[in-house]
Amino acid sequence: MRNVARSAAIALTLLAALGASVLLAVLRERRAGSSAVEEVAPGIYHVRNFLSDVYGARAGGGVLLFDAGMDPEGHAIDELLRALGATREQVTHVFLSHAHFDHVAAVRLFPRARIHLGNGDVGMAAHSEPVRPLTPRLMGALLGSAPLEANDPLEGRQRIEVGGAERVLALPFPGHTPGSYVYLFRHVLFTGDSLRIDGGKLLPAAPEHSVDPVANRTSISRLPFLLGYERIEQVCTGHMWCTPAGSAQALLGELLGSLHAR
Ligand SMILES: [Zn+2]
């Protein structure tokens, strides 16, 4: 009887291992997936790389990317660059919202780019400290995410010249991760995982996938001060695409109101 139980346990363990390895193989294959490329705001293009959103625009003589997807071979970003009439060598800036594996995978493909990342996430990106929280750490480890060097770490609020008299406003937004940043460019706010869109509303970061959900809410409350006189017309997220054009100010107002009502 004991032998039967042991055999059943071994069989179940093998089945579970087989299931996990099949799932992993499917994920590895599908992470190269690319949607059609779409213009979400004048001159700003979007591609979905399997589960992650990447945005790009031409500025000055170069190309800006907001996040770098989950595919180390960058197939979806190549589609985005094709729509912009550009090559990998023409990417001058990559603005990373944070260091989780599904936002940074293709960074090494852009040899001339300045890689902007919040100082608080530089250790996680370099794998010199553990990735937090647990889910992205495990998923990154299983999918085999490589360490990366952010050659332009960010501290505090910064304006970054991107050519053609244009700038990206980089705003510290700790919470989802310690070094999370949001970026404003041409009145579009790129938020990575620091804001979500659900049911036509803007929501805070998913608490179960965030290092410090309370800090994320504090960052949202501080956003009007960080923005100063800058206007936001659209919010573009890391997994849930963008709000409709022109709706962002009202949606942010609702979100701020809901936080203050708590
Ligand atoms: Zn994340």
XYZ file of N, CA and C and ligand atoms in Angstrom:
787
model
N 0.839 -1.212 0.000
C 0.000 0.000 0.000
C 0.865 1.250 0.000
N 1.938 1.189 0.893
C 2.840 2.345 0.978
C 3.541 2.594 -0.358
N 3.889 1.463 -1.037
C 4.552 1.582 -2.344
C 3.663 2.249 -3.379
N 2.352 1.900 -3.305
C 1.389 2.492 -4.253
C 1.321 4.004 -4.032
N 1.235 4.389 -2.732
C 1.146 5.820 -2.401
C 2.392 6.554 -2.881
N 3.550 5.902 -2.668
C 4.795 6.555 -3.075
C 4.856 6.724 -4.605
N 4.425 5.668 -5.315
C 4.422 5.738 -6.779
C 3.491 6.839 -7.257
N 2.307 6.944 -6.600
C 1.346 7.979 -6.999
C 1.952 9.365 -6.772
N 2.638 9.533 -5.628
C 3.248 10.833 -5.322
C 4.320 11.178 -6.351
N 5.126 10.171 -6.708
C 6.185 10.410 -7.703
C 5.555 10.789 -9.050
N 4.496 10.042 -9.421
C 3.837 10.314 -10.710
C 3.270 11.730 -10.726
N 2.627 12.136 -9.588
C 2.038 13.480 -9.522
C 3.119 14.554 -9.616
N 4.253 14.329 -8.922
C 5.355 15.294 -8.962
C 5.889 15.429 -10.387
N 6.050 14.271 -11.054
C 6.556 14.304 -12.437
C 5.591 15.049 -13.353
N 4.281 14.787 -13.138
C 3.266 15.468 -13.959
C 3.317 16.986 -13.745
N 3.441 17.380 -12.465
C 3.502 18.813 -12.142
C 4.730 19.442 -12.788
N 5.879 18.725 -12.709
C 7.116 19.241 -13.300
C 6.967 19.366 -14.813
N 6.312 18.350 -15.407
C 6.093 18.362 -16.858
C 5.200 19.549 -17.229
N 4.113 19.725 -16.440
C 3.197 20.848 -16.690
C 3.934 22.172 -16.619
N 4.762 22.338 -15.573
C 5.494 23.595 -15.387
C 6.461 23.824 -16.538
N 7.142 22.742 -16.992
C 8.118 22.954 -18.064
C 7.422 23.248 -19.389
N 6.223 22.641 -19.609
C 5.462 22.959 -20.833
C 5.031 24.432 -20.789
N 4.504 24.852 -19.614
C 4.065 26.242 -19.456
C 5.219 27.206 -19.722
N 6.380 26.859 -19.175
C 7.567 27.704 -19.343
C 7.982 27.792 -20.816
N 7.937 26.620 -21.494
C 8.310 26.608 -22.921
C 7.348 27.479 -23.720
N 6.040 27.407 -23.385
C 5.039 28.221 -24.095
C 5.307 29.705 -23.844
N 5.573 30.051 -22.570
C 5.843 31.453 -22.223
C 7.078 31.970 -22.955
N 8.143 31.142 -22.985
C 9.394 31.533 -23.658
C 9.132 31.821 -25.129
N 8.285 30.955 -25.729
C 8.013 31.125 -27.156
C 7.148 32.360 -27.398
N 6.134 32.537 -26.550
C 5.154 33.596 -26.805
C 5.657 34.969 -26.416
N 6.711 35.040 -25.616
C 7.175 36.373 -25.207
C 7.758 37.167 -26.368
N 7.979 36.517 -27.518
C 8.427 37.251 -28.703
C 7.243 37.856 -29.456
N 6.006 37.616 -28.963
C 4.813 38.042 -29.683
C 4.714 39.543 -29.860
N 4.121 39.935 -30.998
C 3.979 41.357 -31.299
C 2.579 41.631 -31.837
N 1.966 42.708 -31.359
C 0.697 43.163 -31.937
C 1.011 43.998 -33.177
N -0.044 44.479 -33.849
C 0.164 45.511 -34.876
C 0.622 46.794 -34.174
N 1.358 47.621 -34.906
C 1.811 48.901 -34.333
C 0.744 49.957 -34.605
N 0.493 50.779 -33.572
C -0.585 51.763 -33.678
C -0.108 53.115 -33.161
N -0.571 54.192 -33.801
C -0.225 55.539 -33.317
C -1.231 55.909 -32.225
N -0.754 56.144 -30.992
C -1.672 56.423 -29.879
C -1.841 57.915 -29.630
N -0.867 58.706 -30.074
C -0.918 60.170 -29.971
C -0.042 60.658 -31.129
N -0.145 61.931 -31.524
C 0.630 62.365 -32.694
C 2.122 62.018 -32.574
N 2.587 61.141 -33.451
C 4.009 60.776 -33.474
C 4.434 59.776 -32.423
N 3.500 59.304 -31.593
C 3.835 58.326 -30.538
C 3.158 56.994 -30.878
N 3.977 55.961 -30.983
C 3.492 54.659 -31.444
C 3.547 53.627 -30.325
N 2.650 52.639 -30.426
C 2.540 51.587 -29.412
C 2.671 50.215 -30.067
N 3.349 49.304 -29.381
C 3.276 47.900 -29.762
C 3.093 47.094 -28.475
N 2.302 46.016 -28.575
C 2.215 45.118 -27.417
C 3.124 43.935 -27.663
N 4.083 43.761 -26.757
C 5.008 42.636 -26.825
C 4.497 41.555 -25.879
N 3.693 40.630 -26.421
C 3.012 39.583 -25.668
C 2.135 40.199 -24.574
N 2.658 40.420 -23.359
C 1.829 40.982 -22.291
C 2.219 42.410 -21.926
N 3.280 42.930 -22.522
C 3.808 44.236 -22.104
C 3.673 45.272 -23.216
N 3.356 46.505 -22.824
C 3.229 47.602 -23.786
C 4.544 48.367 -23.892
N 4.923 48.669 -25.134
C 6.119 49.487 -25.395
C 5.688 50.643 -26.288
N 6.245 51.827 -26.012
C 5.900 53.020 -26.783
C 7.175 53.617 -27.354
N 7.050 54.269 -28.506
C 8.229 54.885 -29.110
C 7.856 56.116 -29.904
N 8.826 57.012 -30.067
C 8.613 58.239 -30.849
C 9.951 58.705 -31.397
N 9.898 59.424 -32.509
C 11.089 60.097 -33.006
C 11.207 61.440 -32.309
N 12.433 61.801 -31.947
C 12.665 63.130 -31.356
C 14.065 63.557 -31.760
N 14.184 64.806 -32.244
C 15.477 65.233 -32.766
C 15.862 64.277 -33.888
N 17.115 63.835 -33.895
C 17.529 62.878 -34.923
C 17.422 61.438 -34.461
N 16.906 61.212 -33.264
C 16.921 59.858 -32.700
C 15.538 59.325 -32.402
N 15.521 58.229 -31.648
C 14.275 57.561 -31.281
C 14.246 57.351 -29.771
N 13.085 57.614 -29.168
C 12.887 57.360 -27.740
C 12.027 56.112 -27.586
N 12.362 55.292 -26.598
C 11.496 54.172 -26.231
C 11.074 54.345 -24.773
N 9.833 54.007 -24.497
C 9.361 53.980 -23.120
C 9.096 52.517 -22.779
N 9.965 51.958 -21.963
C 10.060 50.547 -21.602
C 10.581 49.708 -22.779
N 11.012 48.475 -22.441
C 11.719 47.669 -23.437
C 11.197 46.234 -23.498
N 9.955 46.014 -23.049
C 9.275 44.746 -23.293
C 9.837 43.547 -22.545
N 9.351 42.343 -22.958
C 9.745 41.112 -22.260
C 10.469 40.133 -23.168
N 10.849 40.608 -24.371
C 11.524 39.731 -25.331
C 12.983 40.165 -25.499
N 13.936 39.335 -25.026
C 15.354 39.742 -25.128
C 15.809 39.911 -26.579
N 15.065 39.306 -27.531
C 15.454 39.468 -28.941
C 14.747 40.638 -29.616
N 13.814 41.264 -28.922
C 13.245 42.537 -29.370
C 12.422 42.495 -30.651
N 11.739 41.358 -30.940
C 10.978 41.282 -32.201
C 9.887 42.356 -32.290
N 9.132 42.531 -31.206
C 8.038 43.515 -31.238
C 8.594 44.935 -31.374
N 9.709 45.202 -30.697
C 10.292 46.555 -30.782
C 10.832 46.814 -32.192
N 11.315 45.766 -32.850
C 11.733 45.930 -34.251
C 10.546 46.372 -35.116
N 9.366 45.819 -34.827
C 8.157 46.247 -35.566
C 7.867 47.720 -35.302
N 7.988 48.102 -34.043
C 7.756 49.514 -33.656
C 8.747 50.425 -34.383
N 10.012 50.009 -34.402
C 11.054 50.818 -35.061
C 10.783 50.903 -36.567
N 10.314 49.793 -37.141
C 9.997 49.803 -38.583
C 8.923 50.847 -38.862
N 7.902 50.906 -37.994
C 6.825 51.899 -38.181
C 7.370 53.324 -38.069
N 8.414 53.498 -37.270
C 9.033 54.821 -37.106
C 10.079 55.084 -38.193
N 10.316 54.104 -39.060
C 11.345 54.244 -40.100
C 12.736 54.335 -39.499
N 12.970 53.574 -38.424
C 14.243 53.698 -37.694
C 14.869 52.321 -37.459
N 16.132 52.344 -37.042
C 16.852 51.110 -36.725
C 17.198 51.091 -35.229
N 17.672 49.934 -34.770
C 18.089 49.832 -33.357
C 19.183 50.851 -33.033
N 20.089 51.084 -33.991
C 21.217 52.002 -33.760
C 20.746 53.442 -33.584
N 19.543 53.747 -34.048
C 19.040 55.126 -33.938
C 18.323 55.402 -32.617
N 18.167 54.360 -31.783
C 17.526 54.586 -30.476
C 18.518 55.337 -29.582
N 18.106 56.533 -29.158
C 19.002 57.389 -28.360
C 18.681 57.354 -26.871
N 17.423 57.049 -26.532
C 17.024 57.029 -25.121
C 16.043 55.892 -24.881
N 16.268 55.138 -23.791
C 15.246 54.188 -23.319
C 14.862 54.620 -21.902
N 13.603 54.951 -21.725
C 13.109 55.379 -20.412
C 12.402 54.191 -19.762
N 13.032 53.619 -18.739
C 12.484 52.424 -18.083
C 11.625 52.848 -16.893
N 10.400 52.310 -16.843
C 9.507 52.659 -15.731
C 9.973 52.009 -14.430
N 10.563 50.805 -14.550
C 11.094 50.097 -13.384
C 11.851 48.866 -13.871
N 12.401 48.094 -12.931
C 13.377 47.065 -13.325
C 12.786 45.670 -13.502
N 11.456 45.487 -13.439
C 10.911 44.125 -13.586
C 11.174 43.583 -14.983
N 11.348 42.232 -15.045
C 11.799 41.545 -16.272
C 10.945 41.855 -17.496
N 9.644 42.133 -17.268
C 8.737 42.300 -18.416
C 8.717 43.733 -18.955
N 9.656 44.560 -18.494
C 9.744 45.951 -18.977
C 11.135 46.316 -19.480
N 12.094 45.419 -19.302
C 13.498 45.796 -19.574
C 14.230 44.837 -20.530
N 13.534 43.797 -21.020
C 14.248 42.667 -21.622
C 15.122 43.026 -22.821
N 14.690 44.002 -23.649
C 15.421 44.252 -24.906
C 16.474 45.355 -24.790
N 16.713 45.833 -23.586
C 17.566 47.020 -23.406
C 18.948 46.888 -24.056
N 19.523 45.693 -24.022
C 20.896 45.535 -24.541
C 20.982 45.650 -26.061
N 19.840 45.721 -26.742
C 19.859 45.756 -28.208
C 20.110 47.155 -28.769
N 20.245 48.149 -27.882
C 20.351 49.526 -28.362
C 21.680 50.135 -27.915
N 22.728 49.905 -28.701
C 24.082 50.205 -28.244
C 24.351 51.693 -28.011
N 23.604 52.580 -28.688
C 23.880 54.011 -28.546
C 22.970 54.692 -27.534
N 22.068 53.934 -26.914
C 21.027 54.573 -26.096
C 21.500 54.893 -24.680
N 21.001 56.031 -24.186
C 21.104 56.284 -22.750
C 19.948 55.531 -22.086
N 20.300 54.707 -21.089
C 19.293 53.885 -20.407
C 18.941 54.564 -19.087
N 17.746 55.138 -19.025
C 17.311 55.872 -17.841
C 16.505 54.938 -16.932
N 16.885 54.890 -15.664
C 16.178 54.043 -14.691
C 16.355 54.669 -13.305
N 15.291 54.670 -12.524
C 15.367 55.205 -11.167
C 16.467 54.525 -10.363
N 17.227 55.351 -9.641
C 18.357 54.852 -8.846
C 17.952 53.706 -7.919
N 16.734 53.787 -7.373
C 16.268 52.759 -6.435
C 16.092 51.383 -7.062
N 16.074 51.312 -8.409
C 15.897 50.024 -9.089
C 17.174 49.535 -9.766
N 18.254 50.315 -9.688
C 19.481 49.970 -10.421
C 20.064 48.641 -9.929
N 20.024 48.415 -8.612
C 20.551 47.159 -8.044
C 19.747 45.948 -8.500
N 18.412 46.098 -8.547
C 17.569 44.990 -9.025
C 17.874 44.687 -10.489
N 18.028 45.762 -11.295
C 18.300 45.572 -12.728
C 19.635 44.863 -12.932
N 20.627 45.204 -12.101
C 21.967 44.614 -12.232
C 22.063 43.248 -11.573
N 20.989 42.824 -10.885
C 20.938 41.572 -10.122
C 21.937 41.582 -8.962
N 22.342 42.782 -8.524
C 23.213 42.855 -7.346
C 22.368 42.864 -6.073
N 21.047 43.038 -6.213
C 20.132 42.844 -5.085
C 18.900 42.105 -5.591
N 18.167 41.410 -4.686
C 17.040 40.588 -5.148
C 15.926 41.439 -5.744
N 15.320 40.901 -6.805
C 14.160 41.567 -7.397
C 12.996 41.428 -6.424
N 12.257 42.507 -6.237
C 11.077 42.496 -5.379
C 9.877 42.992 -6.168
N 8.632 42.539 -5.840
C 8.312 41.456 -4.920
C 8.577 40.083 -5.549
N 7.981 39.043 -4.945
C 8.365 37.674 -5.297
C 7.960 37.258 -6.715
N 6.724 37.620 -7.147
C 6.243 37.107 -8.453
C 7.173 37.506 -9.596
N 7.492 38.811 -9.777
C 8.414 39.132 -10.871
C 9.804 38.522 -10.682
N 10.230 38.308 -9.429
C 11.541 37.665 -9.216
C 11.514 36.239 -9.766
N 10.440 35.478 -9.385
C 10.346 34.084 -9.835
C 10.175 34.000 -11.345
N 9.270 34.839 -11.889
C 9.026 34.791 -13.338
C 10.291 35.168 -14.110
N 10.987 36.205 -13.639
C 12.232 36.635 -14.294
C 13.272 35.522 -14.246
N 13.377 34.853 -13.073
C 14.370 33.786 -12.929
C 14.020 32.611 -13.843
N 12.726 32.255 -13.900
C 12.306 31.116 -14.728
C 12.507 31.393 -16.213
N 12.207 32.615 -16.620
C 12.340 32.948 -18.044
C 13.778 33.294 -18.416
N 14.628 33.463 -17.410
C 16.043 33.717 -17.678
C 16.340 35.166 -18.021
N 15.926 36.110 -17.142
C 16.217 37.521 -17.428
C 17.681 37.822 -17.093
N 18.339 38.580 -17.966
C 19.770 38.872 -17.790
C 19.959 40.186 -17.046
N 21.062 40.316 -16.293
C 21.318 41.592 -15.612
C 21.586 42.701 -16.625
N 21.258 43.927 -16.254
C 21.524 45.044 -17.172
C 22.050 46.249 -16.403
N 22.809 47.053 -17.134
C 23.360 48.261 -16.529
C 22.590 49.470 -17.037
N 22.017 50.225 -16.109
C 21.368 51.481 -16.484
C 22.475 52.536 -16.518
N 22.805 53.037 -17.720
C 23.935 53.972 -17.793
C 23.537 55.405 -17.467
N 22.241 55.618 -17.182
C 21.819 56.956 -16.769
C 20.818 56.871 -15.619
N 21.299 56.525 -14.407
C 20.381 56.402 -13.263
C 19.758 57.754 -12.914
N 18.503 57.704 -12.490
C 17.765 58.936 -12.194
C 17.606 59.112 -10.694
N 17.704 60.376 -10.287
C 17.472 60.727 -8.882
C 16.629 61.999 -8.879
N 15.490 61.975 -8.195
C 14.637 63.167 -8.134
C 13.985 63.490 -9.471
N 13.368 64.696 -9.518
C 12.660 65.136 -10.730
C 13.669 65.680 -11.719
N 13.613 65.215 -12.953
C 14.610 65.658 -13.946
C 13.949 65.973 -15.274
N 14.538 66.970 -15.970
C 14.157 67.227 -17.369
C 15.292 66.740 -18.243
N 14.982 65.884 -19.179
C 16.030 65.293 -20.013
C 15.842 65.744 -21.458
N 16.867 66.450 -21.973
C 16.825 66.929 -23.367
C 16.889 65.719 -24.292
N 15.974 65.675 -25.269
C 15.978 64.535 -26.190
C 16.155 64.967 -27.643
N 16.527 66.221 -27.847
C 16.778 66.709 -29.211
C 15.586 67.454 -29.762
N 15.865 68.313 -30.755
C 14.774 69.066 -31.385
C 14.042 69.971 -30.413
N 14.735 70.476 -29.393
C 14.166 71.369 -28.363
C 13.094 70.673 -27.519
N 13.030 69.337 -27.591
C 12.039 68.619 -26.772
C 12.698 68.008 -25.533
N 11.862 67.800 -24.527
C 12.344 67.218 -23.265
C 11.390 66.147 -22.778
N 11.955 65.232 -21.993
C 11.127 64.278 -21.243
C 11.233 64.670 -19.771
N 10.083 64.805 -19.124
C 10.076 65.099 -17.694
C 10.005 63.767 -16.950
N 11.043 63.481 -16.160
C 11.131 62.212 -15.414
C 10.742 62.473 -13.959
N 9.714 61.753 -13.491
C 9.176 62.004 -12.147
C 9.293 60.759 -11.273
N 9.979 60.880 -10.124
C 10.098 59.709 -9.229
C 8.729 59.306 -8.706
N 8.465 57.988 -8.682
C 7.123 57.495 -8.345
C 7.243 56.207 -7.538
N 7.956 56.251 -6.393
C 8.199 55.018 -5.632
C 6.904 54.342 -5.190
N 6.938 53.011 -5.101
C 5.762 52.270 -4.637
C 5.699 50.911 -5.296
N 5.401 50.893 -6.615
C 5.382 49.588 -7.296
C 6.750 48.920 -7.101
N 7.808 49.698 -7.325
C 9.168 49.333 -6.891
C 9.783 50.584 -6.278
N 10.902 50.444 -5.549
C 11.484 51.638 -4.914
C 11.917 52.693 -5.930
N 12.396 52.235 -7.110
C 12.922 53.191 -8.089
C 11.972 53.457 -9.250
N 10.680 53.187 -9.088
C 9.730 53.424 -10.189
C 9.727 54.895 -10.587
N 9.617 55.125 -11.898
C 9.487 56.483 -12.442
C 8.315 56.516 -13.405
N 7.700 57.704 -13.553
C 6.778 57.951 -14.662
C 7.400 59.065 -15.498
N 7.049 59.092 -16.784
C 7.689 60.026 -17.727
C 6.620 60.780 -18.509
N 6.815 62.092 -18.630
C 5.885 62.910 -19.416
C 6.589 63.375 -20.687
N 5.955 63.104 -21.832
C 6.509 63.518 -23.127
C 5.338 63.885 -24.035
N 5.373 65.079 -24.576
C 4.272 65.573 -25.441
C 2.913 65.368 -24.783
N 2.805 65.671 -23.514
C 1.554 65.607 -22.742
C 1.035 64.181 -22.551
N 1.863 63.173 -22.831
C 1.490 61.785 -22.544
C 2.328 61.324 -21.350
N 1.646 60.741 -20.349
C 2.333 60.236 -19.162
C 2.488 58.720 -19.292
N 3.746 58.258 -19.296
C 4.047 56.823 -19.403
C 4.295 56.296 -17.991
N 3.504 55.314 -17.568
C 3.514 54.962 -16.140
C 4.037 53.566 -15.818
N 4.324 52.734 -16.826
C 4.691 51.354 -16.485
C 3.600 50.729 -15.637
N 3.973 50.090 -14.527
C 2.992 49.420 -13.658
C 2.511 50.304 -12.510
N 2.923 51.580 -12.488
C 2.565 52.443 -11.352
C 1.116 52.890 -11.377
N 0.470 52.834 -12.556
C -0.970 53.085 -12.669
C -1.560 52.007 -13.566
N -2.815 51.670 -13.340
C -3.529 50.719 -14.196
C -4.772 51.380 -14.776
N -5.302 50.796 -15.849
C -6.589 51.230 -16.396
C -7.518 50.025 -16.298
N -8.678 50.232 -15.677
C -9.636 49.130 -15.587
C -11.039 49.721 -15.565
N -11.917 49.169 -16.397
C -13.297 49.659 -16.437
C -13.369 51.146 -16.763
N -12.461 51.634 -17.606
C -12.476 53.045 -17.997
C -11.952 53.983 -16.928
N -11.415 53.434 -15.850
C -10.882 54.271 -14.767
C -9.385 54.065 -14.601
N -8.724 55.070 -14.027
C -7.322 54.911 -13.619
C -7.293 54.380 -12.202
N -6.403 53.399 -11.971
C -6.278 52.797 -10.640
C -4.818 52.793 -10.209
N -4.566 52.711 -8.889
C -3.185 52.566 -8.410
C -2.563 51.263 -8.908
N -1.274 51.076 -8.633
C -0.569 49.832 -8.973
C -1.246 48.655 -8.282
N -1.155 47.469 -8.894
C -1.714 46.251 -8.275
C -0.964 45.978 -6.974
N -1.660 46.032 -5.818
C -0.953 45.884 -4.540
C -0.201 44.564 -4.415
N -0.801 43.473 -4.972
C -0.178 42.151 -4.800
C 1.122 42.009 -5.586
N 1.354 42.895 -6.556
C 2.594 42.817 -7.343
C 3.514 44.004 -7.056
N 3.235 44.735 -5.969
C 4.008 45.953 -5.683
C 4.792 45.809 -4.390
N 5.933 46.470 -4.341
C 6.781 46.407 -3.144
C 6.120 47.183 -1.998
N 5.560 48.361 -2.294
C 5.011 49.209 -1.239
C 3.767 49.948 -1.769
N 2.578 49.293 -1.677
C 1.355 49.913 -2.205
C 1.020 51.262 -1.559
N 1.378 51.438 -0.280
C 1.086 52.719 0.395
C 1.922 53.827 -0.249
N 3.200 53.538 -0.517
C 4.065 54.534 -1.181
C 3.555 54.851 -2.581
N 2.998 53.850 -3.275
C 2.424 54.091 -4.616
C 1.284 55.107 -4.523
N 0.434 54.967 -3.503
C -0.683 55.916 -3.338
C -0.163 57.301 -2.976
N 0.890 57.343 -2.164
C 1.483 58.643 -1.827
C 2.044 59.299 -3.085
N 2.687 58.508 -3.948
C 3.224 59.053 -5.202
C 2.101 59.626 -6.064
N 0.956 58.919 -6.115
C -0.183 59.421 -6.906
C -0.648 60.764 -6.335
N -0.742 60.849 -5.007
C -1.180 62.103 -4.374
C -0.234 63.249 -4.682
N 1.062 62.936 -4.820
C 2.065 63.986 -5.061
C 2.154 64.378 -6.537
N 1.514 63.613 -7.418
C 1.685 63.837 -8.852
C 1.387 65.277 -9.281
N 0.289 65.903 -8.814
C 0.034 67.292 -9.237
C 1.197 68.230 -8.878
N 1.843 68.022 -7.729
C 2.974 68.869 -7.337
C 4.180 68.590 -8.235
N 4.397 67.310 -8.523
C 5.537 66.953 -9.388
C 5.351 67.507 -10.801
N 4.105 67.533 -11.256
C 3.842 67.991 -12.630
C 3.975 69.497 -12.752
N 3.697 70.219 -11.668
C 3.720 71.679 -11.747
C 2.669 72.146 -12.735
N 3.104 72.939 -13.727
C 2.143 73.483 -14.692
C 1.984 72.595 -15.925
N 2.611 71.443 -15.924
C 2.524 70.568 -17.104
C 1.121 69.965 -17.214
N 0.658 69.849 -18.440
C -0.683 69.298 -18.696
C -0.550 67.841 -19.178
N -1.464 66.982 -18.709
C -1.484 65.592 -19.192
C -2.739 65.386 -20.029
N -2.572 64.850 -21.230
C -3.750 64.563 -22.057
C -4.065 63.072 -22.111
N -3.031 62.265 -21.893
C -3.229 60.823 -22.021
C -2.299 60.108 -21.034
N -2.761 58.992 -20.499
C -1.912 58.141 -19.656
C -1.716 56.820 -20.395
N -0.464 56.396 -20.551
C -0.172 55.133 -21.226
C 0.534 54.204 -20.247
N -0.047 53.027 -20.047
C 0.415 52.109 -18.993
C 1.288 50.986 -19.555
N 1.778 50.149 -18.672
C 2.693 49.078 -19.054
C 2.019 47.797 -19.524
N 0.717 47.633 -19.222
C 0.031 46.408 -19.643
C -1.398 46.667 -20.115
N -1.868 47.886 -19.957
C -3.291 48.154 -20.216
C -3.491 49.297 -21.181
N -2.465 49.473 -22.064
C -2.603 50.453 -23.134
C -2.795 51.868 -22.562
N -3.548 52.716 -23.294
C -3.646 54.145 -22.930
C -5.099 54.534 -22.669
N -5.270 55.623 -21.911
C -6.596 56.236 -21.774
C -6.945 56.918 -23.103
N -8.232 57.167 -23.372
C -8.572 57.892 -24.600
C -7.931 59.296 -24.594
N -7.660 59.800 -25.801
C -7.020 61.126 -25.912
C -7.871 62.179 -25.204
N -7.206 63.047 -24.451
C -7.897 64.162 -23.816
C -8.598 63.832 -22.513
N -8.573 62.555 -22.105
C -9.361 62.161 -20.921
C -8.537 62.145 -19.628
N -7.220 62.275 -19.749
C -6.357 61.955 -18.603
C -6.577 62.866 -17.403
N -6.761 64.167 -17.673
C -6.883 65.100 -16.551
C -8.106 64.744 -15.683
N -9.228 64.453 -16.335
C -10.453 64.102 -15.599
C -10.275 62.772 -14.854
N -9.659 61.792 -15.532
C -9.480 60.477 -14.895
C -8.532 60.564 -13.704
N -7.479 61.379 -13.849
C -6.555 61.558 -12.718
C -7.260 62.262 -11.554
N -8.112 63.233 -11.882
C -8.890 63.924 -10.849
C -9.739 62.940 -10.058
N -10.394 62.023 -10.783
C -11.227 60.986 -10.128
C -10.383 60.102 -9.224
N -9.219 59.707 -9.736
C -8.338 58.829 -8.955
C -7.879 59.529 -7.680
N -7.475 60.804 -7.811
C -7.029 61.552 -6.628
C -8.174 61.689 -5.626
N -9.383 61.959 -6.146
C -10.547 62.076 -5.281
C -10.809 60.786 -4.525
N -10.672 59.631 -5.209
C -10.941 58.353 -4.557
C -9.898 58.067 -3.477
N -8.657 58.531 -3.684
C -7.628 58.305 -2.641
C -7.909 59.152 -1.421
N -8.336 60.406 -1.657
C -8.595 61.302 -0.516
C -9.832 60.874 0.267
N -10.764 60.166 -0.440
C -12.011 59.751 0.228
C -11.792 58.542 1.130
N -10.628 57.880 0.981
C -10.412 56.641 1.754
C -10.252 56.901 3.238
Zn 6.264 45.589 -12.436
